[in-house]
PDB file of C-alpha atoms in Angstrom:
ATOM      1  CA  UNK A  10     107.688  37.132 -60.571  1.00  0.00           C
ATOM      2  CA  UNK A  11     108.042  40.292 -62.560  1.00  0.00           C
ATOM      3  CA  UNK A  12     105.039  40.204 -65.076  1.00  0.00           C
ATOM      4  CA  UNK A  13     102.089  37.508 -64.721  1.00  0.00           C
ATOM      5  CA  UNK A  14     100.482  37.086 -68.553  1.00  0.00           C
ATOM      6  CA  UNK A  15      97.588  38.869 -69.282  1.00  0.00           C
ATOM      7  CA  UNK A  16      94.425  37.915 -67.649  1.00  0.00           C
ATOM      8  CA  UNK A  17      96.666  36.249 -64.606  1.00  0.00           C
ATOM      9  CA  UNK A  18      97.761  36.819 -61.466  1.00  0.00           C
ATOM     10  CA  UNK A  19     100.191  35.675 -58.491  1.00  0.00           C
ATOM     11  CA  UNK A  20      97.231  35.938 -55.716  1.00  0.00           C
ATOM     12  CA  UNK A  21      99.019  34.243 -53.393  1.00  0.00           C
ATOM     13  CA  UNK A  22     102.085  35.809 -52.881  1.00  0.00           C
ATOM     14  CA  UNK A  23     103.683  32.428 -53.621  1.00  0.00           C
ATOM     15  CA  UNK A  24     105.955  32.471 -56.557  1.00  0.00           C
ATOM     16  CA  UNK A  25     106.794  28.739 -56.911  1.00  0.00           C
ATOM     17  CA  UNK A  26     103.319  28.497 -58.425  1.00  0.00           C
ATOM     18  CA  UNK A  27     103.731  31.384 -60.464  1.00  0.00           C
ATOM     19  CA  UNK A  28     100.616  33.393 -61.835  1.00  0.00           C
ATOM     20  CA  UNK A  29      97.867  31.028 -60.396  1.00  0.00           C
ATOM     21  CA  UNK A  30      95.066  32.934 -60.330  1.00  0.00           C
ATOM     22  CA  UNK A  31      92.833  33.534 -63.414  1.00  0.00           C
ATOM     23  CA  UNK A  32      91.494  37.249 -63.594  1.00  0.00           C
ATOM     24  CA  UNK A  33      88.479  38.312 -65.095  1.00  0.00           C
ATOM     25  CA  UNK A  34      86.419  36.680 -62.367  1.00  0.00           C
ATOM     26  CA  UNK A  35      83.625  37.909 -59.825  1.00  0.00           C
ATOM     27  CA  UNK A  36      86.518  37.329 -57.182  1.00  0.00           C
ATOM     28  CA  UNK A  37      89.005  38.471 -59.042  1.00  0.00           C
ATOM     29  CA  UNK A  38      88.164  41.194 -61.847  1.00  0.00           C
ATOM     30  CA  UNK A  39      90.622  43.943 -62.978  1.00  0.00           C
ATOM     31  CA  UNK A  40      93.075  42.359 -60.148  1.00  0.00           C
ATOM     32  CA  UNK A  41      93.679  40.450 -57.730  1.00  0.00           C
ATOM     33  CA  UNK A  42      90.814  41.022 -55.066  1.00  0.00           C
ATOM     34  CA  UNK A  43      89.073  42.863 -56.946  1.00  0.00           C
ATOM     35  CA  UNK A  44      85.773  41.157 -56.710  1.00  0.00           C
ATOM     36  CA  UNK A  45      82.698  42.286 -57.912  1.00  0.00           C
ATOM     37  CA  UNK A  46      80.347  42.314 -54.360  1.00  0.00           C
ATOM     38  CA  UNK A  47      77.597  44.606 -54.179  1.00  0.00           C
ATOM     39  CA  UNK A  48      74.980  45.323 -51.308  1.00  0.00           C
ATOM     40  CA  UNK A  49      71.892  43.279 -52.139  1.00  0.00           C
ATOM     41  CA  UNK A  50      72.823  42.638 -55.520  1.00  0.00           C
ATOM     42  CA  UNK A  51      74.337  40.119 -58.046  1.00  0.00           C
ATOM     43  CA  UNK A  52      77.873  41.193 -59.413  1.00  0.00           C
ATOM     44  CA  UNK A  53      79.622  40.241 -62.357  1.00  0.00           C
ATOM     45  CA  UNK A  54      83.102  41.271 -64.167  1.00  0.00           C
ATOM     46  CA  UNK A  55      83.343  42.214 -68.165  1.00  0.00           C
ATOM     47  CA  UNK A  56      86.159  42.865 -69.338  1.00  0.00           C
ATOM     48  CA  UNK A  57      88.063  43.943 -66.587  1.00  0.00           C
ATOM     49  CA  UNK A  58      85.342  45.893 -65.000  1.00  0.00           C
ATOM     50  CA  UNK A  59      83.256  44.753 -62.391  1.00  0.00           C
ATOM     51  CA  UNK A  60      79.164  45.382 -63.230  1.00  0.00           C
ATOM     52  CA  UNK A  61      76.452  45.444 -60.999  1.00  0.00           C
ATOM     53  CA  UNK A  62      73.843  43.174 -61.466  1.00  0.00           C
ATOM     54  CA  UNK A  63      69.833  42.762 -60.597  1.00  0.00           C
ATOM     55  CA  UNK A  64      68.441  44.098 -57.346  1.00  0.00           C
ATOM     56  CA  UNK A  65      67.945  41.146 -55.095  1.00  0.00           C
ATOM     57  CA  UNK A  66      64.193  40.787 -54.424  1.00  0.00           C
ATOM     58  CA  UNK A  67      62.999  43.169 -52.513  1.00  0.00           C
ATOM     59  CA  UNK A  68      65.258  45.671 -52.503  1.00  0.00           C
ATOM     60  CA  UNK A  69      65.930  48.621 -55.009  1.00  0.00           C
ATOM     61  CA  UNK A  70      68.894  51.036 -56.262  1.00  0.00           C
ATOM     62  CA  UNK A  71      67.071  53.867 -55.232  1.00  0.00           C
ATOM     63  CA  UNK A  72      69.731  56.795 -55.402  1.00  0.00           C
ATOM     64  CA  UNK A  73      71.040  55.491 -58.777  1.00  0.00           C
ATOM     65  CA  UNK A  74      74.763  54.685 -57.833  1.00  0.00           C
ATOM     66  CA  UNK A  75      76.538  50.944 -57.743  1.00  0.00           C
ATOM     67  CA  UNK A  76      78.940  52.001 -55.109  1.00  0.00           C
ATOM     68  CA  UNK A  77      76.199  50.939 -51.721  1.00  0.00           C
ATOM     69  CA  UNK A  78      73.919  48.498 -54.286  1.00  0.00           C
ATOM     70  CA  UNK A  79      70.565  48.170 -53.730  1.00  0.00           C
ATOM     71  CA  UNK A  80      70.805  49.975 -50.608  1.00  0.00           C
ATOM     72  CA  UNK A  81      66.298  50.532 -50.447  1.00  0.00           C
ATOM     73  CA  UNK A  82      64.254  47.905 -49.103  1.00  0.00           C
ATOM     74  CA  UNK A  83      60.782  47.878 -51.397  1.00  0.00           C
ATOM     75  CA  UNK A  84      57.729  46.871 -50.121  1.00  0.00           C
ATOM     76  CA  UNK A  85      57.384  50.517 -47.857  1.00  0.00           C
ATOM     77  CA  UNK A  86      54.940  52.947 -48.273  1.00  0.00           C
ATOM     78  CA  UNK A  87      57.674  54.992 -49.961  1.00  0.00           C
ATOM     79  CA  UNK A  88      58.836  52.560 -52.185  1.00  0.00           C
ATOM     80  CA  UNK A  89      55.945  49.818 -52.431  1.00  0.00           C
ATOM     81  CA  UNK A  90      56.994  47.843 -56.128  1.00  0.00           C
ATOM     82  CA  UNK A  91      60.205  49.763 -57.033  1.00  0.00           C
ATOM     83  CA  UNK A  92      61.803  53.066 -56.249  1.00  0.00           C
ATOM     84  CA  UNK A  93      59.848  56.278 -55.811  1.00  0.00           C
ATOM     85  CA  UNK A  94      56.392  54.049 -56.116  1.00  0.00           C
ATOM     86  CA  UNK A  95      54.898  55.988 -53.108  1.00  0.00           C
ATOM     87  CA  UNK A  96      51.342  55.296 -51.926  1.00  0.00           C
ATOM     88  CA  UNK A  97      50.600  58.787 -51.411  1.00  0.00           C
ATOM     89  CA  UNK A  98      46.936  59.646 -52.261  1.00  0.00           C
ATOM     90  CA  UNK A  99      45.099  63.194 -51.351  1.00  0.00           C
ATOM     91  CA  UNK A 100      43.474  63.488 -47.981  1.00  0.00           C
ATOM     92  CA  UNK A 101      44.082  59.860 -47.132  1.00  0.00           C
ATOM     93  CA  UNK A 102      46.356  57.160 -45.684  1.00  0.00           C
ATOM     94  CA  UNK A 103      48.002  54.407 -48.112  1.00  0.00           C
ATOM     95  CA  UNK A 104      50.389  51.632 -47.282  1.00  0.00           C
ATOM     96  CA  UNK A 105      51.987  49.108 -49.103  1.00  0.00           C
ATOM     97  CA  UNK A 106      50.663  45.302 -49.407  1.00  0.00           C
ATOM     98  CA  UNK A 107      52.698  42.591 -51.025  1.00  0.00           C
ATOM     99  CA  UNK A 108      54.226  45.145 -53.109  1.00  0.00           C
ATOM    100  CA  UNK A 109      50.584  47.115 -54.229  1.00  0.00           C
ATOM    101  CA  UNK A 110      49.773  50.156 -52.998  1.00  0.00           C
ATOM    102  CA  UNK A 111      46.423  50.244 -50.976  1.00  0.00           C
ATOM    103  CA  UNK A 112      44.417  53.284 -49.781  1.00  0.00           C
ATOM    104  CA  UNK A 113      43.435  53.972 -46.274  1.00  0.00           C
ATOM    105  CA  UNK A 114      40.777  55.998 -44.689  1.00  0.00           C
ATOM    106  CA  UNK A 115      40.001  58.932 -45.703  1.00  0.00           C
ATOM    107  CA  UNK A 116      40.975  62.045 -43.893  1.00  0.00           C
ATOM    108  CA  UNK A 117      38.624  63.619 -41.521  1.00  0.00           C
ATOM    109  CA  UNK A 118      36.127  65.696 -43.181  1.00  0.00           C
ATOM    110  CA  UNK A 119      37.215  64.432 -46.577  1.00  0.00           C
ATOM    111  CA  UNK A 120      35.132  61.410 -48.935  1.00  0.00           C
ATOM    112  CA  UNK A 121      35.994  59.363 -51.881  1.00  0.00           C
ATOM    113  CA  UNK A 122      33.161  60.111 -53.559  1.00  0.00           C
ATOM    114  CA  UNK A 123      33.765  59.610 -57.523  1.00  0.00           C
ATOM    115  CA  UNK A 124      35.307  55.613 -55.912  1.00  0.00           C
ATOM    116  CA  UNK A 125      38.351  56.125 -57.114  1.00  0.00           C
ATOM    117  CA  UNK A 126      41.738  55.743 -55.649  1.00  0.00           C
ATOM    118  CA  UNK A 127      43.517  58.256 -58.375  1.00  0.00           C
ATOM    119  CA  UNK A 128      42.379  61.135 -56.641  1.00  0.00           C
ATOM    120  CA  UNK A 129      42.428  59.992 -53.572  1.00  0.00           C
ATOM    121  CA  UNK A 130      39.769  61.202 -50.870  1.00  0.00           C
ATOM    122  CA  UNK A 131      38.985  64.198 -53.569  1.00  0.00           C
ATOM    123  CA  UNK A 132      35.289  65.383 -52.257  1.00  0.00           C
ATOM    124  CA  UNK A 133      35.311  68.023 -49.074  1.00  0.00           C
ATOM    125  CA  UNK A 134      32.379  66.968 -47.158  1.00  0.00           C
ATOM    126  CA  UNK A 135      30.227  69.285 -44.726  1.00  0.00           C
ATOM    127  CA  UNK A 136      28.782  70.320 -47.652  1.00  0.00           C
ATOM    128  CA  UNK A 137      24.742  70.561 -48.802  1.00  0.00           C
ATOM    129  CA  UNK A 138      25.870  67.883 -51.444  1.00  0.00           C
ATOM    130  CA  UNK A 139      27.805  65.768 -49.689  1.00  0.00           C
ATOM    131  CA  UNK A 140      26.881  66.821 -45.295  1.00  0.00           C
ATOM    132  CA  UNK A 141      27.943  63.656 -43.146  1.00  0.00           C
ATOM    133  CA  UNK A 142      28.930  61.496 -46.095  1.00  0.00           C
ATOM    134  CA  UNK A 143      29.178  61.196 -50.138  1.00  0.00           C
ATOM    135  CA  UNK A 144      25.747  61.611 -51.133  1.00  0.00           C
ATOM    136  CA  UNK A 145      24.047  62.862 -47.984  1.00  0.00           C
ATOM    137  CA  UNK A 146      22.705  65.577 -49.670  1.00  0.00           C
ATOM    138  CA  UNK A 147      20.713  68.022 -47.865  1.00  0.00           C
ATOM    139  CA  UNK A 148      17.650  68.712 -49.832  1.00  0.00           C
ATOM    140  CA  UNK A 149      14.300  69.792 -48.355  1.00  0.00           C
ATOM    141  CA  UNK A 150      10.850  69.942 -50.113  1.00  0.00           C
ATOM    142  CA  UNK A 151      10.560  73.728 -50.885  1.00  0.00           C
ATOM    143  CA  UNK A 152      12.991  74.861 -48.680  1.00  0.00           C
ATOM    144  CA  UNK A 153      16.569  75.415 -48.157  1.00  0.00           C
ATOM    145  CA  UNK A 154      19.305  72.910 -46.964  1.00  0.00           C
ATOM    146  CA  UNK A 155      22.001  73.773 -44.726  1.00  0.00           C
ATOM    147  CA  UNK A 156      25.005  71.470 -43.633  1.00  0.00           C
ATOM    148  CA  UNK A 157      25.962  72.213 -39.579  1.00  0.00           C
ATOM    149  CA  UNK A 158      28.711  70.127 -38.452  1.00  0.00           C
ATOM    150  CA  UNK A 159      27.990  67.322 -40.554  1.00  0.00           C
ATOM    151  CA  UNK A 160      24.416  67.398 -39.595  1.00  0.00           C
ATOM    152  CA  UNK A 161      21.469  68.460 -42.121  1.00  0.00           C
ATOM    153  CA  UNK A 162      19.350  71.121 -41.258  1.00  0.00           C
ATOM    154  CA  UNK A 163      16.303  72.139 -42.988  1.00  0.00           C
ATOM    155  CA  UNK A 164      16.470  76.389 -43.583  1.00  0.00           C
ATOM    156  CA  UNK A 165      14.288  78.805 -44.838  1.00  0.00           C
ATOM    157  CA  UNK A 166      10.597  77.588 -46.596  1.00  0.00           C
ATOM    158  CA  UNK A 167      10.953  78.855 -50.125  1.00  0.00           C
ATOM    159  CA  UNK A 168       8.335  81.838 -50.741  1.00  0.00           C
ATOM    160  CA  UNK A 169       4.838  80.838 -50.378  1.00  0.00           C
ATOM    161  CA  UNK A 170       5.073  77.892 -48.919  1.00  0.00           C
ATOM    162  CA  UNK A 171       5.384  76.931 -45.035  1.00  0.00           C
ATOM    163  CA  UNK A 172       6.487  73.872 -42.799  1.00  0.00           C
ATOM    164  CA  UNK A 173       2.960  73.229 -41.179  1.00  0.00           C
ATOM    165  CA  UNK A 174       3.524  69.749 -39.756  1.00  0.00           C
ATOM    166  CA  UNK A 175       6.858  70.884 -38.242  1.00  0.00           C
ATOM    167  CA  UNK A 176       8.531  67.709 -40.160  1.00  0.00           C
ATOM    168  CA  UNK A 177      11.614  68.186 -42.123  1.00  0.00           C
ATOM    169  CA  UNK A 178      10.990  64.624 -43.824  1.00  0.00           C
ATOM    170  CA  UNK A 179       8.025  66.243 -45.526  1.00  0.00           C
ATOM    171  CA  UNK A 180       9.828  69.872 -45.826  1.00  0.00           C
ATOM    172  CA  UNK A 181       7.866  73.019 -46.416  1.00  0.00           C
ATOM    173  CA  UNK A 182       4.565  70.931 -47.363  1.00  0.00           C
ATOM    174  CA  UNK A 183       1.958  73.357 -47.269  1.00  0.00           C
ATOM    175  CA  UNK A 184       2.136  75.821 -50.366  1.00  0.00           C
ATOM    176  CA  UNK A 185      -0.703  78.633 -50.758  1.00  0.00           C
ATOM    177  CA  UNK A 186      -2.085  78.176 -53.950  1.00  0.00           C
ATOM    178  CA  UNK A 187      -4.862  81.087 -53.658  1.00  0.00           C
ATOM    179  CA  UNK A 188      -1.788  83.880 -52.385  1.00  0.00           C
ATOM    180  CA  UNK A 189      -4.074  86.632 -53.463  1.00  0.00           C
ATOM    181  CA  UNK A 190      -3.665  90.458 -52.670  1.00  0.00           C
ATOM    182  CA  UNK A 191      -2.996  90.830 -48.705  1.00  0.00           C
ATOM    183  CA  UNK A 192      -4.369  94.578 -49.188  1.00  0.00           C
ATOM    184  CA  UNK A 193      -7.700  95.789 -48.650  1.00  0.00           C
ATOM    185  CA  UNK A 194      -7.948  98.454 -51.732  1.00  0.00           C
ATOM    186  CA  UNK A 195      -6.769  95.381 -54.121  1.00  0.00           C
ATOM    187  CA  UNK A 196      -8.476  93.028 -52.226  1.00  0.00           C
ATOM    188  CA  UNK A 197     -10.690  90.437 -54.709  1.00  0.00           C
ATOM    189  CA  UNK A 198     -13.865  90.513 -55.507  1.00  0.00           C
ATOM    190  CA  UNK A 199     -15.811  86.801 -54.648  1.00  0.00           C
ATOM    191  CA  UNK A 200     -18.886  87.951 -55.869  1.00  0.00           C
ATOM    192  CA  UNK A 201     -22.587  89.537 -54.649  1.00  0.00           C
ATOM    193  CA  UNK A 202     -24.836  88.062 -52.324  1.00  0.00           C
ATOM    194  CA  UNK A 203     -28.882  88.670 -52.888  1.00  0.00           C
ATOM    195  CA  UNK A 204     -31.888  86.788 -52.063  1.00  0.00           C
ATOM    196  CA  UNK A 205     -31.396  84.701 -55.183  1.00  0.00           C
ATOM    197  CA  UNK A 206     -27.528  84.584 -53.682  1.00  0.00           C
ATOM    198  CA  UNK A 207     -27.636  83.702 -50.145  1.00  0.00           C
ATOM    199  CA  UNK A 208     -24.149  82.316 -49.507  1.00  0.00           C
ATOM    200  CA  UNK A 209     -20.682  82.633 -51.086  1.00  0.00           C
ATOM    201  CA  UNK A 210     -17.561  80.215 -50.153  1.00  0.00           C
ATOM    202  CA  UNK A 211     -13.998  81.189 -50.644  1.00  0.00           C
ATOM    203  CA  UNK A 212     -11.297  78.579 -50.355  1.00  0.00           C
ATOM    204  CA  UNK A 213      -7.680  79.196 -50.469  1.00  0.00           C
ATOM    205  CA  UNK A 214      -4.665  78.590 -47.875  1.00  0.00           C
ATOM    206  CA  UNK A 215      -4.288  81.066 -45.577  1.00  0.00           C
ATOM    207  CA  UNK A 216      -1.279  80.071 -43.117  1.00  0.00           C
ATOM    208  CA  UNK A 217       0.548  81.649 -40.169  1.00  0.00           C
ATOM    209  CA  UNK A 218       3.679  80.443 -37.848  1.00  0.00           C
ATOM    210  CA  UNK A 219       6.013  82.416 -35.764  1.00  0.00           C
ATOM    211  CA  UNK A 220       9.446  82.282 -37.537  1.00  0.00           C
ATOM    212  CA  UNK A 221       7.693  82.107 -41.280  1.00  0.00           C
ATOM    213  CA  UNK A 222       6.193  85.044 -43.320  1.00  0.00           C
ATOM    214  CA  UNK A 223       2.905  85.710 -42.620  1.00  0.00           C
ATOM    215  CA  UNK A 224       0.017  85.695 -44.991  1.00  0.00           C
ATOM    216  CA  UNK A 225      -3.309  87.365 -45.477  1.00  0.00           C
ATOM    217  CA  UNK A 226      -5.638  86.987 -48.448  1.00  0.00           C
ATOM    218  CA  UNK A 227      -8.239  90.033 -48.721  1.00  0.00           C
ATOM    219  CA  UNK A 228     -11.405  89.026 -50.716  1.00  0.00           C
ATOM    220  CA  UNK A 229     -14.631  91.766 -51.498  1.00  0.00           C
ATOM    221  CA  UNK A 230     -18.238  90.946 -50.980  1.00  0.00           C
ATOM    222  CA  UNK A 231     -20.583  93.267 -52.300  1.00  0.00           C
ATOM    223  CA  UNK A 232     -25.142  93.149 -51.230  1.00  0.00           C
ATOM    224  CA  UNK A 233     -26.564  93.863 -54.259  1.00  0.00           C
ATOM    225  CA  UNK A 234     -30.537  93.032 -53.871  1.00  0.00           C
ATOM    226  CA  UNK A 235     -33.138  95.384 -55.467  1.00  0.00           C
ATOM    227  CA  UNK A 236     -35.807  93.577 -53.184  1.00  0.00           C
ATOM    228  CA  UNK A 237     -34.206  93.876 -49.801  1.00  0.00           C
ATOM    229  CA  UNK A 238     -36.008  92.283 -46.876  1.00  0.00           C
ATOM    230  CA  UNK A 239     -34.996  91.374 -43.063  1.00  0.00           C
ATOM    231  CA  UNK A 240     -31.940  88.756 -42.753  1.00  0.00           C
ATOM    232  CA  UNK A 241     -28.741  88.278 -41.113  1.00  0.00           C
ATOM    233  CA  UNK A 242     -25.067  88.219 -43.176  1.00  0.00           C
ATOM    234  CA  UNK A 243     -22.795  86.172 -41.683  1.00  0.00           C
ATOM    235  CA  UNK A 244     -19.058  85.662 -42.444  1.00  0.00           C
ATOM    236  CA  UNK A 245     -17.152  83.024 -40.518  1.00  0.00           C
ATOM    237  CA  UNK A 246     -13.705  81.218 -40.985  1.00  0.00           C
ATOM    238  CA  UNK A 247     -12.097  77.903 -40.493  1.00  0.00           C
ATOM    239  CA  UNK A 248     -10.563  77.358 -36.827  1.00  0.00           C
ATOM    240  CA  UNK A 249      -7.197  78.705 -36.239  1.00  0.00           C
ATOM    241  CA  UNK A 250      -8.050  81.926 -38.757  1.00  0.00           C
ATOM    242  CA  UNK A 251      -9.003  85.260 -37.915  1.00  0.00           C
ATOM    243  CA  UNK A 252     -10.039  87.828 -40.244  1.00  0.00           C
ATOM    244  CA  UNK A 253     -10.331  91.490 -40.064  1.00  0.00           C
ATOM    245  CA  UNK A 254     -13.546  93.203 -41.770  1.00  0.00           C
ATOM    246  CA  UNK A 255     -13.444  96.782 -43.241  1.00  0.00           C
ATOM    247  CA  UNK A 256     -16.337  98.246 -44.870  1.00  0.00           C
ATOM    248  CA  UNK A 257     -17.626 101.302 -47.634  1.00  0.00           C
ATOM    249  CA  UNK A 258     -14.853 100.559 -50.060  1.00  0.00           C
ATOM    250  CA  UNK A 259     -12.223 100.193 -47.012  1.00  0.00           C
ATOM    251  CA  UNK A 260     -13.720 103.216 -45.051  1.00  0.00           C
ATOM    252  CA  UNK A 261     -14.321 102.056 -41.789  1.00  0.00           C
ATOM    253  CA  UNK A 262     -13.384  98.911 -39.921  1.00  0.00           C
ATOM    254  CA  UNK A 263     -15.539  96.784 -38.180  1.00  0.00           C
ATOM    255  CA  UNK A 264     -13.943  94.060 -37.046  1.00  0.00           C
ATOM    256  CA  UNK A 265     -10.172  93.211 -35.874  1.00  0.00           C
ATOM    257  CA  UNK A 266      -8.978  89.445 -36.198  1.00  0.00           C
ATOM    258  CA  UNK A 267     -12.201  88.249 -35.390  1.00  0.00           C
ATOM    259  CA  UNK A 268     -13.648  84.673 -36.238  1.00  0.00           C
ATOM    260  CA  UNK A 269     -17.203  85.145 -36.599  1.00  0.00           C
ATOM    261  CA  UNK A 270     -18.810  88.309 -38.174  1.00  0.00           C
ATOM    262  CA  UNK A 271     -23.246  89.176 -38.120  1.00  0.00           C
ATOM    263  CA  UNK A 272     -24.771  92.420 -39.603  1.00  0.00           C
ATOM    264  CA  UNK A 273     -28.398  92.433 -38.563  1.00  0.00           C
ATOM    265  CA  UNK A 274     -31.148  93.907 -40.182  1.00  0.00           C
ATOM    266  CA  UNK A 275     -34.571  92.276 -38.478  1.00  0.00           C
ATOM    267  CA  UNK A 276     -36.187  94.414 -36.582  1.00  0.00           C
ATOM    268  CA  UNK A 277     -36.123  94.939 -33.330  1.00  0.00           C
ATOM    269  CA  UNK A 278     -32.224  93.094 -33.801  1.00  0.00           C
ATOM    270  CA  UNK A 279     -30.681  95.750 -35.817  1.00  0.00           C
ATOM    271  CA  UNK A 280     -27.143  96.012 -35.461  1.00  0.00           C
ATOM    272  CA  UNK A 281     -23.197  94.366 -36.072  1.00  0.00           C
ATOM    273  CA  UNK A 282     -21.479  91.890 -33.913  1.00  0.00           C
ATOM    274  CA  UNK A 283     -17.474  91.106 -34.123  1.00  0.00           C
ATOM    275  CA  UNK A 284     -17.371  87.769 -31.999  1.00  0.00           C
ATOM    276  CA  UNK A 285     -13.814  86.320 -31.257  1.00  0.00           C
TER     277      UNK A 285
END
């Protein structure tokens, strides 16, 4: 057979059947044998050319050319729905479910903290804000938060006020409200004491632990009595305070951190005692 019409062919070598082969077919597209196969694909022939069809399920044309089909299985982390769908999210594991990208725990030191998957695991933690988790925040009454390997830590008392009951659930609890002048010569005057004035009473916070700033509150009492007659002054503190006791506009001490102070003028007891 010299010539076969168009759109036939002699397939099968065998010329008493002439051209028997119709071209133009998946089997048998521009010629004969040419068919139209592709890896994991549907083929089909138009006009002479053979055309690559849909992906078969699963599976995805990944580097864009016909010649190995859909060569990429989908359903991978690296390809979860289609091609280049990646479940890749910051600081954190993903992996591909029925074709829908999931995200996995979060890296080490690292919290999704805003809930969503966009950004991934986007909050540091072993932070103040965010410490052992999201939202463990270390905060502290009056006082300063620190973050030690993912532990909270209560810091420094904020100024004027101290951690008295040695509980970080209560913080720096005990604040001195009466933080007067901690100097003698600017110490504050409470008042005179007469006959008609026999006793004065000061209250304030006065507080002092090793580790936190001390305090001291200086306070003036002046005897002011036109009518003087025998008697005892007495100046004692609370338990756990000492005071010291200067004299004469801050002239002369008398007493050193005591806790109980007498100045006696009743004859024959005429004198001053400093008793600690």
């Amino acid at each position: 057979i010299e010539d076969c019409n168009p759109g036939w062919g002699d397939c099968d070598g065998n010329v008493p059947n002439g051209c028997e082969t119709q071209l133009g077919t998946v089997q048998n597209c521009s010629v004969c044998g040419d068919a139209c196969t592709y890896t994991n694909a549907s083929g089909s022939c138009n006009a002479g050319t053979c055309q690559m069809g849909a992906c078969d399920s699963g599976w995805g044309n990944c580097n864009g050319t016909t010649a190995d089909g859909c060569e990429t299985q989908l359903g991978t982390a690296s390809n979860c729905s289609d091609c280049g769908d990646a479940c890749t999210y910051a600081h954190a594991g993903g992996s591909c479910n029925s074709g829908t990208c999931q995200m996995g725990a979060c890296d080490s030191g690292w919290g999704n903290c805003n809930g969503s998957t966009g950004d991934g695991c986007e909050t540091q933690l072993g932070t103040v804000a965010n410490c052992s988790d999201c939202g463990d925040a270390c905060t502290y009454a009056n006082a300063t938060g620190v973050c030690s390997s993912g532990t909270c830590q209560m810091g420094a008392c904020d100024s004027g006020w101290w951690d008295v009951d040695q509980s970080t659930a209560t913080g720096c609890e005990c604040g001195d409200g009466s933080d007067v002048s901690g100097s003698c010569n600017t110490a504050v005057g409470v008042g005179s004491i007469s006959s008609s004035n026999t006793s004065i009473t000061r209250n304030g916070v006065i507080v002092h632990r090793t580790g936190y700033r001390e305090d001291a509150d200086c306070y003036s009492v002046s005897y002011d009595d036109p009518a003087m007659s025998p008697g005892r002054l007495t100046i004692t503190v609370d338990a756990g305070l000492v005071f010291d006791l200067w004299r004469d506009s801050c002239g002369s001490q008398e007493c050193d951190e005591q806790d109980v102070f007498e100045t006696i003028c009743d004859p024959p007891d005429v004198g001053t005692v400093c008793d600690a």
